CSV table of C-alpha atoms in Angstrom, one decimal:
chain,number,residue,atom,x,y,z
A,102,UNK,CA,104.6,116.3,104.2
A,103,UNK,CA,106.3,114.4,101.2
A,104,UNK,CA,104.3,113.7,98.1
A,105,UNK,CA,106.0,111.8,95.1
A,106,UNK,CA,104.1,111.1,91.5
A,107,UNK,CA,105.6,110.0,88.5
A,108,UNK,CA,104.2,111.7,85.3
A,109,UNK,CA,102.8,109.4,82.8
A,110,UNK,CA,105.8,108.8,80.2
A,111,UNK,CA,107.2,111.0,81.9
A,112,UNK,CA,109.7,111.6,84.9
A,113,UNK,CA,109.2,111.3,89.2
A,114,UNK,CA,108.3,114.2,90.8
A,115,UNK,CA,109.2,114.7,94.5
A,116,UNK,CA,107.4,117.7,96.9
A,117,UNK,CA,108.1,118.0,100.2
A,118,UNK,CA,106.2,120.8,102.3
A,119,UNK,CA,105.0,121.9,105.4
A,120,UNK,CA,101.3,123.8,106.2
A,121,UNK,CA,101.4,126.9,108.3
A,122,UNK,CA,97.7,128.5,108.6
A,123,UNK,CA,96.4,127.0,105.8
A,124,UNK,CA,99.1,127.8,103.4
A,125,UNK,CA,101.8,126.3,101.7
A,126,UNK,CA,105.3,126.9,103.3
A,127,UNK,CA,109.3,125.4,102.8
A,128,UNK,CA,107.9,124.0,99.2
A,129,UNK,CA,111.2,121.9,97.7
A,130,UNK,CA,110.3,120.5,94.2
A,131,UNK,CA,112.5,117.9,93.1
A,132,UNK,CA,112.8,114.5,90.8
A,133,UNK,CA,115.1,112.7,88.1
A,134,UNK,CA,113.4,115.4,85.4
A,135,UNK,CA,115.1,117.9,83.4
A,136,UNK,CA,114.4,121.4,83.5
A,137,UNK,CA,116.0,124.5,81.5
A,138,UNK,CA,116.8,127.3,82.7
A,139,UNK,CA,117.9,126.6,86.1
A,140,UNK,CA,116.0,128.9,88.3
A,141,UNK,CA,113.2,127.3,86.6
A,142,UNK,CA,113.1,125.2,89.7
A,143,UNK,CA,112.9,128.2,92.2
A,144,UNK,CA,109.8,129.8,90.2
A,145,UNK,CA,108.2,126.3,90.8
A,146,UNK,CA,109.1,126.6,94.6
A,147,UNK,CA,108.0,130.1,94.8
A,148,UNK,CA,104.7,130.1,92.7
A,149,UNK,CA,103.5,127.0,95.4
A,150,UNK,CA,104.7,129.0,98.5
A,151,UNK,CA,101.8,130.7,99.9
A,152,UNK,CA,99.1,128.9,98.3
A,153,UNK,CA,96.6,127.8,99.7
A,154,UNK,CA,96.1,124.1,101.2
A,155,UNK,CA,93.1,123.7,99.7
A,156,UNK,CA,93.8,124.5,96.6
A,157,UNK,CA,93.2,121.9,93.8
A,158,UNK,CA,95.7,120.5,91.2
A,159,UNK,CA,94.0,122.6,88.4
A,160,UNK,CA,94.6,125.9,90.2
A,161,UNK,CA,98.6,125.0,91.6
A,162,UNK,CA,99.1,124.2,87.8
A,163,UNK,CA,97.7,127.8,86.8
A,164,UNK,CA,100.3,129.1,89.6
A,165,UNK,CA,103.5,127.3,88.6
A,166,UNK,CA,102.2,128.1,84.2
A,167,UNK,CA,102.2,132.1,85.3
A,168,UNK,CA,105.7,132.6,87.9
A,169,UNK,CA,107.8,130.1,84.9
A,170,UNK,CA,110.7,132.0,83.1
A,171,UNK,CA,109.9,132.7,79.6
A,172,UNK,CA,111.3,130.0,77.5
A,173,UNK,CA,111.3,127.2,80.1
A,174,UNK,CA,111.8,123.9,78.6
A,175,UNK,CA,110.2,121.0,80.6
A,176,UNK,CA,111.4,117.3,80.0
A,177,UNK,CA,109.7,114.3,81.9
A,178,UNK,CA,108.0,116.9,83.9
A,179,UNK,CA,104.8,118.7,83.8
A,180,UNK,CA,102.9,121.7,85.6
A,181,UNK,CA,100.4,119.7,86.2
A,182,UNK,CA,102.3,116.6,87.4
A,183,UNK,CA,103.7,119.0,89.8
A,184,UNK,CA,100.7,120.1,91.0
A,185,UNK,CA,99.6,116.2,91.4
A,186,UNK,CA,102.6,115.5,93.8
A,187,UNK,CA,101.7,118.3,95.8
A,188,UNK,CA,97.7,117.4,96.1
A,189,UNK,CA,99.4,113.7,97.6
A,190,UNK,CA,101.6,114.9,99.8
A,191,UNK,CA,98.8,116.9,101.1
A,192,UNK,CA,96.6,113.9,101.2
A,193,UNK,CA,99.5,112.0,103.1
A,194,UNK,CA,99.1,109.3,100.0
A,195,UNK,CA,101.0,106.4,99.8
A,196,UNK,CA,103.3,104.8,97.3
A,197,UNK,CA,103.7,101.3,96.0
A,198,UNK,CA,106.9,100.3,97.6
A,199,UNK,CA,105.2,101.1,101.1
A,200,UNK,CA,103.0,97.8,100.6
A,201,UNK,CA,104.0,94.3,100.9
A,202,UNK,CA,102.2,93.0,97.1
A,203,UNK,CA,100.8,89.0,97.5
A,204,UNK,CA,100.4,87.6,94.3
A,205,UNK,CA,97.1,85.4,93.4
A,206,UNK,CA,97.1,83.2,90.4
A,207,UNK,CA,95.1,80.2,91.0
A,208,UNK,CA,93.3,77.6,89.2
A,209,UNK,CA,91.0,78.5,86.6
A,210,UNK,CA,87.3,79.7,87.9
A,211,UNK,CA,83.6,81.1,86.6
A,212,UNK,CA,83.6,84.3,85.1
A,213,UNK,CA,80.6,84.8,88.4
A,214,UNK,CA,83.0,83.7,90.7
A,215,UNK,CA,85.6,85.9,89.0
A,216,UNK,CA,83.4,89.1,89.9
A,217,UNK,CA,82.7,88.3,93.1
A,218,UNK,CA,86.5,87.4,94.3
A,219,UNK,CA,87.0,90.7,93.0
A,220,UNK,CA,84.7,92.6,95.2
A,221,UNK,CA,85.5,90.5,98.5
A,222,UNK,CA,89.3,90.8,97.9
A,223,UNK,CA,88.8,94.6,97.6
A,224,UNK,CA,86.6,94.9,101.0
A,225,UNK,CA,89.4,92.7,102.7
A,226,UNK,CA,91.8,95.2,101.6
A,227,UNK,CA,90.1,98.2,102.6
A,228,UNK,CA,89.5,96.5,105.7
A,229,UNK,CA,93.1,95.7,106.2
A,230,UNK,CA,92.8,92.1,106.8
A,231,UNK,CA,94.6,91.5,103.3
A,232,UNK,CA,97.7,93.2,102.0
A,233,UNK,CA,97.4,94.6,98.5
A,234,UNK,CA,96.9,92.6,95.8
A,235,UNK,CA,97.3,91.8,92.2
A,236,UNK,CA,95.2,88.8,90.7
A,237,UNK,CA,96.0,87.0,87.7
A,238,UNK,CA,92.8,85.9,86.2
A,239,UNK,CA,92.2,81.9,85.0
A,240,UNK,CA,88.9,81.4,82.7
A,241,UNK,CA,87.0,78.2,83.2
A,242,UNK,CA,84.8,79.2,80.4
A,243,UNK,CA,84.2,81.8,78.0
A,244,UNK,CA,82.4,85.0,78.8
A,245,UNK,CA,81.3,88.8,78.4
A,246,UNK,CA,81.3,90.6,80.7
A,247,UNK,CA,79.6,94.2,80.9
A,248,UNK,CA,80.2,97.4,82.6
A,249,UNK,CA,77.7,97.9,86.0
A,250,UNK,CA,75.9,100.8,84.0
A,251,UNK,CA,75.4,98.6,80.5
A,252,UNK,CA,72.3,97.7,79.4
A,253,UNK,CA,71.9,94.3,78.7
A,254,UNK,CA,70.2,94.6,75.3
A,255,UNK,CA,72.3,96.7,73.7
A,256,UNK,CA,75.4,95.8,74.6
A,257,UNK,CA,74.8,91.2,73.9
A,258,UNK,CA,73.1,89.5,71.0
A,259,UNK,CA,71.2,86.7,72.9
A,260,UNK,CA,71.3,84.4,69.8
A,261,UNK,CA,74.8,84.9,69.3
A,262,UNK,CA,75.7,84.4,72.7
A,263,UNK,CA,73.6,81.1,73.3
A,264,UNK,CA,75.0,79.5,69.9
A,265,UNK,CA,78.6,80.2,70.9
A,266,UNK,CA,78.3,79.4,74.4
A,267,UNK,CA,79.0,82.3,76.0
A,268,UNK,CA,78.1,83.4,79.8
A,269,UNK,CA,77.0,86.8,80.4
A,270,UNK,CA,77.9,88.7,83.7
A,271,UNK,CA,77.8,92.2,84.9
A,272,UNK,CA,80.4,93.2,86.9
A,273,UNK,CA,80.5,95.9,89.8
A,274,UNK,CA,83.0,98.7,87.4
A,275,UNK,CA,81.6,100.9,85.2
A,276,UNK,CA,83.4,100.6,81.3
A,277,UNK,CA,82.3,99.1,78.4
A,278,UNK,CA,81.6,94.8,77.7
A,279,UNK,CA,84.3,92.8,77.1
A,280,UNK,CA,84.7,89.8,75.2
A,281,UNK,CA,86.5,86.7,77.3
A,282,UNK,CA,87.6,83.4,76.0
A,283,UNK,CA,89.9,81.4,77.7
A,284,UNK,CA,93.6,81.4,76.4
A,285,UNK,CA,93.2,84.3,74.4
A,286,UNK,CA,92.8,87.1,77.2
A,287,UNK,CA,95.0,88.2,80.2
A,288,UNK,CA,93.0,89.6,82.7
A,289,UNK,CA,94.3,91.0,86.3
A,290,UNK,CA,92.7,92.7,89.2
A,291,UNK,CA,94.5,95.3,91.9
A,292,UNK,CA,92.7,95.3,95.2
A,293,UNK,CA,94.5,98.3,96.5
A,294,UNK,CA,93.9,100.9,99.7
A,295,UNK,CA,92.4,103.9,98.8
A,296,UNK,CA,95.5,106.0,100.2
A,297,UNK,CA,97.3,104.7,97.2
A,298,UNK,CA,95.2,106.7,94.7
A,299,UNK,CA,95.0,110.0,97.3
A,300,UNK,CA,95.5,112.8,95.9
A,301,UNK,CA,95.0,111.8,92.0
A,302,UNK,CA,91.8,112.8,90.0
A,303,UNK,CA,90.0,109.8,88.8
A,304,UNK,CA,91.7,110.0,85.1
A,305,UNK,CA,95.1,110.1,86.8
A,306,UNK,CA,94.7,107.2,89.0
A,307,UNK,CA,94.1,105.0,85.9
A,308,UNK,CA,97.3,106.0,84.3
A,309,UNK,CA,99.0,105.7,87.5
A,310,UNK,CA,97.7,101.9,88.5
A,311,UNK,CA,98.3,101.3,84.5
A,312,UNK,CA,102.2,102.3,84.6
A,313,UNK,CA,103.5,99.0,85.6
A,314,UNK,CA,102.1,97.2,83.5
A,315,UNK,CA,103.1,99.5,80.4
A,316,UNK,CA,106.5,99.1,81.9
A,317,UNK,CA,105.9,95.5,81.7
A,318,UNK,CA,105.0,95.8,78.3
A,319,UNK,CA,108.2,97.7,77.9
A,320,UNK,CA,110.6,94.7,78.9
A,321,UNK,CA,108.6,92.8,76.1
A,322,UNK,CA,109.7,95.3,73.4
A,323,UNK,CA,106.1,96.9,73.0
A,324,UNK,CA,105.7,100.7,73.1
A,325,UNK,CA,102.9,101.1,74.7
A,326,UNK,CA,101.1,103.8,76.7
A,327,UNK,CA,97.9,105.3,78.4
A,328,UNK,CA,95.3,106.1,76.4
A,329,UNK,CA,92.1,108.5,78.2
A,330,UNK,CA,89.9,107.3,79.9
A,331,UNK,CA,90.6,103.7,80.2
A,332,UNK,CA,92.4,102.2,77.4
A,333,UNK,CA,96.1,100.9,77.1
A,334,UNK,CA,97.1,101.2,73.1
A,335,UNK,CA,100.4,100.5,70.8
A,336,UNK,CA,100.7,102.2,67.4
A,337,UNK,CA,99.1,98.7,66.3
A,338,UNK,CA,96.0,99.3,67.8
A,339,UNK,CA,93.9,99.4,71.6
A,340,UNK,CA,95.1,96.0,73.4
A,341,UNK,CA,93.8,96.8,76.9
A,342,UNK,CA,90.9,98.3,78.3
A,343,UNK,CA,90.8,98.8,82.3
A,344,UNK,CA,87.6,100.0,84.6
A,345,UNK,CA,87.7,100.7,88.5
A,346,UNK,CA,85.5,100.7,91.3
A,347,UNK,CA,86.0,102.7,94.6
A,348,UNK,CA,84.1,100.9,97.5
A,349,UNK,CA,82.4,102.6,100.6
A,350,UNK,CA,84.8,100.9,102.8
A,351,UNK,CA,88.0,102.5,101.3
A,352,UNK,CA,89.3,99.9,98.6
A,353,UNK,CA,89.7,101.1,95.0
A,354,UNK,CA,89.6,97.8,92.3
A,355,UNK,CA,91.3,98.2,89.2
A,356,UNK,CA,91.0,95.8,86.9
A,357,UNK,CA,92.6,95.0,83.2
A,358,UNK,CA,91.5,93.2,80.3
A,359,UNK,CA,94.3,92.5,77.9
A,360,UNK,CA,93.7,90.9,73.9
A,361,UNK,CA,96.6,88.1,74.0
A,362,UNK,CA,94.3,86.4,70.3
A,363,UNK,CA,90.8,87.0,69.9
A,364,UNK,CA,88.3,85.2,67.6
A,365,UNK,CA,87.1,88.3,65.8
A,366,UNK,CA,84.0,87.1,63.8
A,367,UNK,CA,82.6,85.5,67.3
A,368,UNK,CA,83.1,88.5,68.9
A,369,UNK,CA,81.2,90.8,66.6
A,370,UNK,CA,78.5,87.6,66.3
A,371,UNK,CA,77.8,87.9,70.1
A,372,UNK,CA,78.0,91.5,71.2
A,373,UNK,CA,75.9,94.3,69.6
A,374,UNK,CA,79.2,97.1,68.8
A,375,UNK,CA,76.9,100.2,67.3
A,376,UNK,CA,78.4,101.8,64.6
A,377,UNK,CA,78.9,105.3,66.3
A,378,UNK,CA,81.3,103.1,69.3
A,379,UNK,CA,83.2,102.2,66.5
A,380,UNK,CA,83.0,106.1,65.0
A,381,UNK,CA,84.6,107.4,68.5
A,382,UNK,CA,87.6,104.6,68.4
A,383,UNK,CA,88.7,105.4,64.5
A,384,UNK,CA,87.6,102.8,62.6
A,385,UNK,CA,84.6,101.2,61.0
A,386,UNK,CA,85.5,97.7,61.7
A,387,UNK,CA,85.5,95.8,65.2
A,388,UNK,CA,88.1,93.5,63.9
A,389,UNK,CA,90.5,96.4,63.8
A,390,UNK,CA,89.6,98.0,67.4
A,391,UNK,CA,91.7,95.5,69.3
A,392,UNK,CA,95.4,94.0,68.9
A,393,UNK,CA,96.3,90.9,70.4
A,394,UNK,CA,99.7,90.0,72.0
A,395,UNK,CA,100.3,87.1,70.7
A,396,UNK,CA,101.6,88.8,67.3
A,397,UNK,CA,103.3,91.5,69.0
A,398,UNK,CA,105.5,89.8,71.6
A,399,UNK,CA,105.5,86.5,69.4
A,400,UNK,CA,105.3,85.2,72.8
A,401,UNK,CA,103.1,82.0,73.9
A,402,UNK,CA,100.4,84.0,77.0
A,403,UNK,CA,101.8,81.8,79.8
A,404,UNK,CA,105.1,83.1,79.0
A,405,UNK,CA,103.4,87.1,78.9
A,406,UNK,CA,102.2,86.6,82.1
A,407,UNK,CA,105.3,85.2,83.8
A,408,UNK,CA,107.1,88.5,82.6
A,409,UNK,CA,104.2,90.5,83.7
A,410,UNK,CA,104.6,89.4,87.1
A,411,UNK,CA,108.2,89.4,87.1
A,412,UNK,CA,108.3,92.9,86.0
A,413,UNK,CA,105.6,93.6,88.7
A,414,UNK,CA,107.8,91.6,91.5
A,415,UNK,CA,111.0,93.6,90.1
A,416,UNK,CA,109.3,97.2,90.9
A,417,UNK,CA,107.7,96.5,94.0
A,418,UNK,CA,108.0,93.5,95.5
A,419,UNK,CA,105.2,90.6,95.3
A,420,UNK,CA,105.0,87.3,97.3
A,421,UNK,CA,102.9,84.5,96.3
A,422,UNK,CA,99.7,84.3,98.1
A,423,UNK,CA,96.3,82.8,97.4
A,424,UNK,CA,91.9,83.1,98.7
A,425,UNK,CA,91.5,82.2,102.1
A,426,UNK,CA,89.0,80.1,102.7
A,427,UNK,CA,86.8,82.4,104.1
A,428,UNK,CA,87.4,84.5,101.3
A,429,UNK,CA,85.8,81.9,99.2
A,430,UNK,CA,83.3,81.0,100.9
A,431,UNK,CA,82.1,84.8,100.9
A,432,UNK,CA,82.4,85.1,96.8
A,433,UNK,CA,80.2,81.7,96.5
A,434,UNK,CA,78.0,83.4,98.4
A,435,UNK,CA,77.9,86.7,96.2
A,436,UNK,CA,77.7,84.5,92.8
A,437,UNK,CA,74.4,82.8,94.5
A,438,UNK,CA,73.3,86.5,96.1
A,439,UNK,CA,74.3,88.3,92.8
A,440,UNK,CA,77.0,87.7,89.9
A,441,UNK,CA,74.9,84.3,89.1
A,442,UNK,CA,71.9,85.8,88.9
A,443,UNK,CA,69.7,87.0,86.4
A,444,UNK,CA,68.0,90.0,88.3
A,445,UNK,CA,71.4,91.6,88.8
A,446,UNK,CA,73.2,90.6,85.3
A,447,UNK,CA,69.6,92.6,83.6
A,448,UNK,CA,69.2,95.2,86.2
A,449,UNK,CA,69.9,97.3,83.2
A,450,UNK,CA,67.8,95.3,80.8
């Protein structure tokens, strides 16, 4: 079995392994990280034979922490991200480069429509009639758009909402509301098979579907990096917050909402941001919680997407693609059945 997981900011870790009995047997840890003193490496092998194949990524870490030499210095590498690349090699997960990426950027479209492309794009993926995907978001009009679990109330002033023009939708990921208008956010969906995420807790699969995209950032000149559970933030500020959804079928969506300029005043006049949010993030003022792109890369967003994608393309491949009609026809179907309506947008009044 062969497992590979690349620690956040850190370095790729390789495990290769075979199961006898229920155990852990012929464990051979390696990777492009640096580890001091040599026979580090053979603790690591040794504290993972024997263990148990059932064993979770919690308990393999405890196990490699007790066998290391004292004074063992670990660079781009982790216990615990050792411990990951075992749990998906055990899973039999697969990695990026194993996937033929399509590319869909299209014309822009509803916020409702939006929402339901993503969960039909997801289901065609799980189903494999689809490869994986990554969708580049268009806006046809301004929006918020709340976490599954929101309640309506709380989260969106109505006032402010109607005398801005804003549509409110509910989307089908948990996280918090977001604030859309078009040409000031970059927003992209990843319709991906579950086997991608095997193996990885649900905090680690953010930061491992969020790696490109900080790599991305990377090429741009912007340090940026994972931030628990579902934020990507620069020593500027927060400018990306990401939710997921795993469907019955076997699809996991992962979708991104990036700040490229946002109207601050309108934002705080049309959602309801309590002052104990603001508490948790750091800061007593809404303006301050996010940091748009546009003054960081000093890039215009057309241009920040084209390097997105490139970056994406460069990694792992990506050919350009686009909805099937079918696939359409399905998501009108869902924004009649559900995003467009009102019982499921204040099923959480």
């Amino acid at each position: 079995m062969h497992g590979e997981y690349k620690v956040p900011g850190g370095k790729l870790v390789v495990v290769d392994l075979d199961v006898e009995e229920g155990l852990l047997k012929n464990v051979r840890v390696a990777g492009d990280f640096f580890l001091e003193p040599d026979e580090a490496i053979l603790a690591i092998n040794g504290a993972l034979e024997g263990a148990p194949s059932d064993t979770g990524a919690a308990g393999l870490a405890s196990r490699i922490e007790a066998a290391l030499p004292a004074g063992t210095t670990m660079y781009g590498l982790t216990s615990e991200g050792v411990a990951v690349a075992v749990r998906r090699a055990l899973a039999q997960a697969t990695d990026w480069t194993d996937y033929d990426w399509q590319l869909i950027h299209e014309p822009a479209q509803s916020p409702a429509l939006h929402l339901a492309l993503d969960e039909v794009l997801t289901a065609e993926v799980a189903a494999g009639r689809r490869p994986p995907t990554l969708r580049v978001w268009e806006w046809a009009e301004p929006a918020v758009v709340i976490g599954s679990f929101q309640s309506l109330s709380n989260e969106v002033d109505p006032v402010g909402a109607e005398r801005h023009g804003i549509t409110v939708v509910r989307r089908i990921s948990g996280g918090g509301a977001m604030f859309m208008e078009p040409g000031n956010t970059i927003t992209y969906s990843l319709s991906v098979p579950e086997s991608l995420v095997s193996g990885l807790s649900f905090t680690d699969s953010y930061a491992y579907l969020d790696e490109w995209v900080l790599d991305a950032l990377g090429d741009m000149g912007i340090k940026a990096w994972y931030q628990p559970l579902n934020d990507i933030a620069t020593e500027a500020g927060k400018i990306a917050g990401a939710a997921q959804k795993r469907i019955a079928s076997g699809g996991v969506l992962h979708h991104v909402t990036m700040a490229y300029d946002i109207d601050a005043d309108k934002m705080t006049e049309v959602l309801r941001i309590g002052r104990e949010k603001l508490s948790d993030k750091g800061t007593r003022s809404a303006k301050k919680r996010v940091d748009p792109l546009r003054r960081q890369t000093g890039l215009p967003r057309g241009t920040v997407i084209e390097k997105m994608i490139d970056s994406f393309r460069d990694r792992y491949g990506l050919t350009e693609g686009k909805v099937t009609a079918e696939e359409l026809a399905r998501a009108e179907d869902l924004v009649r059945t559900k995003f467009g309506n009102e019982e499921w947008t204040a099923r959480v009044p």
